[in-house]
mmCIF file of C-alpha atoms in Angstrom:
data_model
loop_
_atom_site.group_PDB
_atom_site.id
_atom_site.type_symbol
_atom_site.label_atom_id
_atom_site.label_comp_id
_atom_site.label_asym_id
_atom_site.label_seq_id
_atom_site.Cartn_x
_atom_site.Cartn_y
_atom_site.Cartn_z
ATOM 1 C CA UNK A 1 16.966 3.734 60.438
ATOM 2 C CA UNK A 2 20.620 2.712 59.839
ATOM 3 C CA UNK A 3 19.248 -1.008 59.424
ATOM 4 C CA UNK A 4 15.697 0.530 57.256
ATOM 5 C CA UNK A 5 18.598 1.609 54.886
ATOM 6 C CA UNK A 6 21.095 -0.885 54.567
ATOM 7 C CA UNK A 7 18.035 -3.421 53.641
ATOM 8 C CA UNK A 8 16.795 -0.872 50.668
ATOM 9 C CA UNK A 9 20.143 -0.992 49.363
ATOM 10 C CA UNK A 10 20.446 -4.550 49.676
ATOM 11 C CA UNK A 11 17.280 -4.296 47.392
ATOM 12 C CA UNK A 12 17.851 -2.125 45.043
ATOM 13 C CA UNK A 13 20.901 -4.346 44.590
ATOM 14 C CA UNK A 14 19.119 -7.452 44.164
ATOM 15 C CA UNK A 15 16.661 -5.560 41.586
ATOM 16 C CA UNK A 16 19.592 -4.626 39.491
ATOM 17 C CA UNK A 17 21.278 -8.007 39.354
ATOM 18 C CA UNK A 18 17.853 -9.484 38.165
ATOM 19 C CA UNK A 19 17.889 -6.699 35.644
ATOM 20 C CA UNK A 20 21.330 -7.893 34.219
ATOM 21 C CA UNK A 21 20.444 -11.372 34.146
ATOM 22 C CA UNK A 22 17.367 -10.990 32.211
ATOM 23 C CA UNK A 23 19.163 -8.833 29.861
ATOM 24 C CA UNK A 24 21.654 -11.328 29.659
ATOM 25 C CA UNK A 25 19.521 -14.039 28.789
ATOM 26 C CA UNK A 26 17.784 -11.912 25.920
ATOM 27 C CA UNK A 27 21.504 -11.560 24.691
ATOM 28 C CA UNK A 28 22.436 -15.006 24.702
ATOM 29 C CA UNK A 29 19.391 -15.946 22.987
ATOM 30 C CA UNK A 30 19.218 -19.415 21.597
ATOM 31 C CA UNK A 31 22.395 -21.389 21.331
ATOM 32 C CA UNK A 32 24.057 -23.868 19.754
ATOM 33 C CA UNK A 33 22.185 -27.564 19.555
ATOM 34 C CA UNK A 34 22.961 -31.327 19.384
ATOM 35 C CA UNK A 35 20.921 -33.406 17.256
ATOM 36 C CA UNK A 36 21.079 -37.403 17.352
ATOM 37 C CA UNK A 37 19.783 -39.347 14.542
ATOM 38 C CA UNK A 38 18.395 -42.729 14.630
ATOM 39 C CA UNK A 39 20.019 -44.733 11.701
ATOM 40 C CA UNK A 40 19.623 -48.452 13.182
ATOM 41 C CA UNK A 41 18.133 -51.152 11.525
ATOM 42 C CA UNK A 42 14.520 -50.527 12.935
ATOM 43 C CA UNK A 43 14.287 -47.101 11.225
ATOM 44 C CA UNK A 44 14.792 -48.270 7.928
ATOM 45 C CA UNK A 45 12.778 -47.136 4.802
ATOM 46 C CA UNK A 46 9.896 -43.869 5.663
ATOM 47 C CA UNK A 47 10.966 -43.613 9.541
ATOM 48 C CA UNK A 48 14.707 -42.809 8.259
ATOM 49 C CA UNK A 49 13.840 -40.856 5.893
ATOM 50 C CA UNK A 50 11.713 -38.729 8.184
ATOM 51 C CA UNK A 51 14.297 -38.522 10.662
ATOM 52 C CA UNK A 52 16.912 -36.925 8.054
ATOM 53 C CA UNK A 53 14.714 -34.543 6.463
ATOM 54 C CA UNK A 54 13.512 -33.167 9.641
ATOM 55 C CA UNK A 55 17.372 -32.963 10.400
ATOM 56 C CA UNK A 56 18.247 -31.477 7.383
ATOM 57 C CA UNK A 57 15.313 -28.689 7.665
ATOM 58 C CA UNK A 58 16.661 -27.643 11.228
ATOM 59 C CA UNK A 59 20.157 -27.806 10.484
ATOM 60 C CA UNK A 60 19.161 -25.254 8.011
ATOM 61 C CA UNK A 61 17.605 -22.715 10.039
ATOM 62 C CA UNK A 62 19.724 -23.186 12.985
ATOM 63 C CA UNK A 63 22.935 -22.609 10.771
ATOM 64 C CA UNK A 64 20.930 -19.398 9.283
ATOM 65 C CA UNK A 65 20.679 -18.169 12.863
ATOM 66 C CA UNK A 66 24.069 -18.296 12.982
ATOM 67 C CA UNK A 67 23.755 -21.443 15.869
ATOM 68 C CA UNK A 68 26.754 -24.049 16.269
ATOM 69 C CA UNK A 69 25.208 -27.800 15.255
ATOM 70 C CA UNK A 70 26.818 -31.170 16.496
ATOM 71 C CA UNK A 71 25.048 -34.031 14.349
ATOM 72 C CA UNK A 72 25.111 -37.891 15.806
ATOM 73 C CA UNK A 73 24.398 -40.578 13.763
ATOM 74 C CA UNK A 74 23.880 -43.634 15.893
ATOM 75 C CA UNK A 75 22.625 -47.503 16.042
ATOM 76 C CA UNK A 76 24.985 -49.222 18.539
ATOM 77 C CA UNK A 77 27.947 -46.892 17.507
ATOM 78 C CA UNK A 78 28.264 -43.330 16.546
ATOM 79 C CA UNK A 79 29.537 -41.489 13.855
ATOM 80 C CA UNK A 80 29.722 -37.221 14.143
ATOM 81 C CA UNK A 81 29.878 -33.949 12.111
ATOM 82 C CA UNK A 82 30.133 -30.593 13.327
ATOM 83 C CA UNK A 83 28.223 -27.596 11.532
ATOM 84 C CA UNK A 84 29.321 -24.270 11.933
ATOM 85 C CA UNK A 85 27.658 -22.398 9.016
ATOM 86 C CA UNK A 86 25.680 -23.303 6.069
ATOM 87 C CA UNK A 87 27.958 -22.499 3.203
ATOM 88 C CA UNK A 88 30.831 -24.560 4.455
ATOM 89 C CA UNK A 89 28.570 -27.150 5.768
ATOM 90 C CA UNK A 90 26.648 -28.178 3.895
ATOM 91 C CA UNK A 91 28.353 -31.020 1.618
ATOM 92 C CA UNK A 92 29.422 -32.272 5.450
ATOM 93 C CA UNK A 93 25.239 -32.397 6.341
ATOM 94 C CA UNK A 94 24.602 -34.111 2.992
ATOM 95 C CA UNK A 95 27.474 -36.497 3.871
ATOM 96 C CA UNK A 96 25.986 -37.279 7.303
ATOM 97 C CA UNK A 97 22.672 -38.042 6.464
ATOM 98 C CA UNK A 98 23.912 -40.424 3.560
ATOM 99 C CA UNK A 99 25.304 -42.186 6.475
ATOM 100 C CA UNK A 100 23.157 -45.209 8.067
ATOM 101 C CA UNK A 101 24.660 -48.129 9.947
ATOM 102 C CA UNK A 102 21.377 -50.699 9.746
ATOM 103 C CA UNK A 103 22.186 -52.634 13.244
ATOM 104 C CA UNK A 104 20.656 -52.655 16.876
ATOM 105 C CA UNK A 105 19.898 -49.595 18.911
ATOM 106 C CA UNK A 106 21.498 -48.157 21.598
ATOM 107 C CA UNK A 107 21.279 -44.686 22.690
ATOM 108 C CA UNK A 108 23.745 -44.532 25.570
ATOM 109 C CA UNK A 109 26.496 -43.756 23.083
ATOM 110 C CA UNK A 110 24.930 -41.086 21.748
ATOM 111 C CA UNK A 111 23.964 -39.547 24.492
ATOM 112 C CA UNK A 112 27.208 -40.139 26.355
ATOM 113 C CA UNK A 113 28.430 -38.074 23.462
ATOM 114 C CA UNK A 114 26.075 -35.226 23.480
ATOM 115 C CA UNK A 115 27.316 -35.461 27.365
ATOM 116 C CA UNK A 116 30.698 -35.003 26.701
ATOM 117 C CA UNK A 117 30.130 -31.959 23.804
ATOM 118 C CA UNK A 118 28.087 -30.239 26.903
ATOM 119 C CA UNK A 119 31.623 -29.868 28.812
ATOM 120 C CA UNK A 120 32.958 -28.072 25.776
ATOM 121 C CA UNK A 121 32.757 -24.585 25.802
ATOM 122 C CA UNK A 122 31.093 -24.199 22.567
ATOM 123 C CA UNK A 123 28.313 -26.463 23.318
ATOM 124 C CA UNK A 124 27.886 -25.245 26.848
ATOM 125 C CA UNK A 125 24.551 -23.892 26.394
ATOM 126 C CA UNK A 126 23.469 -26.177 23.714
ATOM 127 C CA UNK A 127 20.037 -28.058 23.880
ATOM 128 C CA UNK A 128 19.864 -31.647 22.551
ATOM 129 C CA UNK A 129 16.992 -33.310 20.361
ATOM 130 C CA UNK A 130 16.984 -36.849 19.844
ATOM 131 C CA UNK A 131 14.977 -38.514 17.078
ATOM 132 C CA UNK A 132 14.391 -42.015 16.832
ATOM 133 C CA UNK A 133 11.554 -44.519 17.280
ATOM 134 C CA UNK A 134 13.045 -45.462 20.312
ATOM 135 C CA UNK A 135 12.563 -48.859 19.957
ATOM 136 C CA UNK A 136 15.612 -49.737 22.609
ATOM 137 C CA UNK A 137 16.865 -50.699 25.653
ATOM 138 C CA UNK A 138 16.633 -48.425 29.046
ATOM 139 C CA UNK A 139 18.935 -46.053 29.472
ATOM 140 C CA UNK A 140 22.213 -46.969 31.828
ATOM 141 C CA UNK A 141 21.887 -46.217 35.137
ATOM 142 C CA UNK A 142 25.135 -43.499 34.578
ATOM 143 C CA UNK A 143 23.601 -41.663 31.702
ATOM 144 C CA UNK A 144 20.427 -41.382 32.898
ATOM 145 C CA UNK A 145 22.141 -39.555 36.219
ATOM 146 C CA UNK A 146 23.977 -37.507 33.697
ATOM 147 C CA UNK A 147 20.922 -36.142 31.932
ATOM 148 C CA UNK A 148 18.937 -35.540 35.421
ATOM 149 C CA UNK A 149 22.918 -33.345 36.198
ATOM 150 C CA UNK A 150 22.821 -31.569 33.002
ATOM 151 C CA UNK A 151 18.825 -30.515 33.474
ATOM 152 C CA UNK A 152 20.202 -28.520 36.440
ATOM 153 C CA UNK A 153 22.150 -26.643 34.611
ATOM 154 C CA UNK A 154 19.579 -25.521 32.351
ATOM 155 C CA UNK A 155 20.053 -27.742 29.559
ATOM 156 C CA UNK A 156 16.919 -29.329 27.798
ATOM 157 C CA UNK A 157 16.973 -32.720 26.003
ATOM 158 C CA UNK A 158 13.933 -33.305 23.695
ATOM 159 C CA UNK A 159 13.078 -36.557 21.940
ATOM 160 C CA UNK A 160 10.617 -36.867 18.339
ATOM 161 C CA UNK A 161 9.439 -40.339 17.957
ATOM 162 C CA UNK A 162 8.806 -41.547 14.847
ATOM 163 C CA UNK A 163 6.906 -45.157 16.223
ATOM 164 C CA UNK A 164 3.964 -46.256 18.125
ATOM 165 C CA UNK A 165 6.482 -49.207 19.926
ATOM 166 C CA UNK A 166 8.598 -46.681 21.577
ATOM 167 C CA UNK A 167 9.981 -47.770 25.310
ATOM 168 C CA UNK A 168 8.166 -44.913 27.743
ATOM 169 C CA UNK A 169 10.726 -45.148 29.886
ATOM 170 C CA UNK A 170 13.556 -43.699 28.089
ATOM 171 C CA UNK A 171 11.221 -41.054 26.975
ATOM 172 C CA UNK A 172 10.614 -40.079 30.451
ATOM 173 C CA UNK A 173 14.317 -38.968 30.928
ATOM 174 C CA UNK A 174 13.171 -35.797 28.365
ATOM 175 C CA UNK A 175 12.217 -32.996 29.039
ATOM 176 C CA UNK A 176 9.824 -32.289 25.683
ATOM 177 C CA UNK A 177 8.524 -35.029 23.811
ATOM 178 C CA UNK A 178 7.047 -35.240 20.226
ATOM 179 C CA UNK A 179 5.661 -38.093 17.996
ATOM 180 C CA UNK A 180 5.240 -38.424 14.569
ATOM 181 C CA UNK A 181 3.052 -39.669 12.688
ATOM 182 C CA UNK A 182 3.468 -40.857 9.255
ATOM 183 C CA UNK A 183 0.253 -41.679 8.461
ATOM 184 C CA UNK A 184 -0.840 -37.873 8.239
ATOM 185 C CA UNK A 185 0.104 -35.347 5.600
ATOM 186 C CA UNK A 186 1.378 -32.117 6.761
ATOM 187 C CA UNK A 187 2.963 -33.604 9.416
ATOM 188 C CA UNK A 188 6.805 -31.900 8.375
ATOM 189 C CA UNK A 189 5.887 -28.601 8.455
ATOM 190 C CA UNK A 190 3.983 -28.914 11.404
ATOM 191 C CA UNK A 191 6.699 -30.180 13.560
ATOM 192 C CA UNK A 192 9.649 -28.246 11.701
ATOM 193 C CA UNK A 193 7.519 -25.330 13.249
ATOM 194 C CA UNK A 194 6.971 -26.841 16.869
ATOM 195 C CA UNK A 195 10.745 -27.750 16.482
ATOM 196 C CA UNK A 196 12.057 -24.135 16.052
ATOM 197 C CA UNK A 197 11.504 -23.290 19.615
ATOM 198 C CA UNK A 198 14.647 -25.527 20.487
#
């Protein structure tokens, strides 16, 4: 009986600490999110500009949910902006997607970046999205490692590809994938709205 009792209590206490971690979850809700845009020589002209405006649009509603955003511009360097609210932030977000660097791609810096932001404590809990035609090189070894880390701790990296040349296998290392296609009409609103689940 003594043993009967101590194992109830062990599960009422179990049932309770579920309890507070679902209702933790529901009070976190979504947080903050890193997005890194393409601006290499390869995206030049319609892909670019379908990069930024799908930038801008999220930018805009993540900011209205009152969510923390860390912008990357990248080719093979980086340049960054943080966005903390819209009506501060947004001459910065018109700034940063004026910006374009028109060279190779590489994504490791980026991503080594949106790495390093994860550590923070603002950016913790973030997810990252990374848009691009991915028309690169693999991955290194050490990022790649990084990302499979940073999965376990419940962060989600999702890629939009604007390209039908994009290299599968740095795809792969995401966990959601979307492609764009610029041939349709439509095709913004649509993925804006697939998007907001980030």
């Amino acid at each position: 009986l003594t043993t009967y009792d101590f194992r109830n209590q062990f599960g009422d206490t179990e049932k309770i600490k579920i309890k507070e971690k679902q209702l933790q979850e529901k009070h976190d809700g979504k947080g903050p999110i890193i997005i890194c845009v393409d601006t290499s020589g390869s995206m030049h002209g319609t892909p670019e500009q379908v990069a930024k405006t799908i930038c801008f649009a999220l930018t805009k509603i993540a900011l209205r949910e009152k969510r923390k955003c860390y912008l990357i511009s990248f080719s093979t360097k980086i340049q960054t902006t943080e966005l903390t609210d819209l009506q501060h932030s947004l001459d910065k977000l018109i700034d940063f997607l004026g910006m374009s660097f028109n060279e190779g791609t590489d994504a490791n810096p980026a991503l080594e970046k949106s790495l390093e932001m994860l550590e923070t404590k603002d950016y913790n809990k973030a997810d990252v999205l990374m848009v691009s035609d991915f028309v690169m090189e693999a991955l290194s070894k050490e990022v790649a490692e990084k990302i499979d880390a940073a999965k376990t701790n419940k962060t989600r990296f999702h890629s939009l590809t604007i390209s039908n040349n994009s290299n599968k296998n740095v795809i792969k290392q995401f966990n959601h994938n979307w492609n764009y296609n610029t041939k349709e009409d439509g095709q913004n609103q649509l993925l804006v709205k697939q998007l907001k689940a980030i």
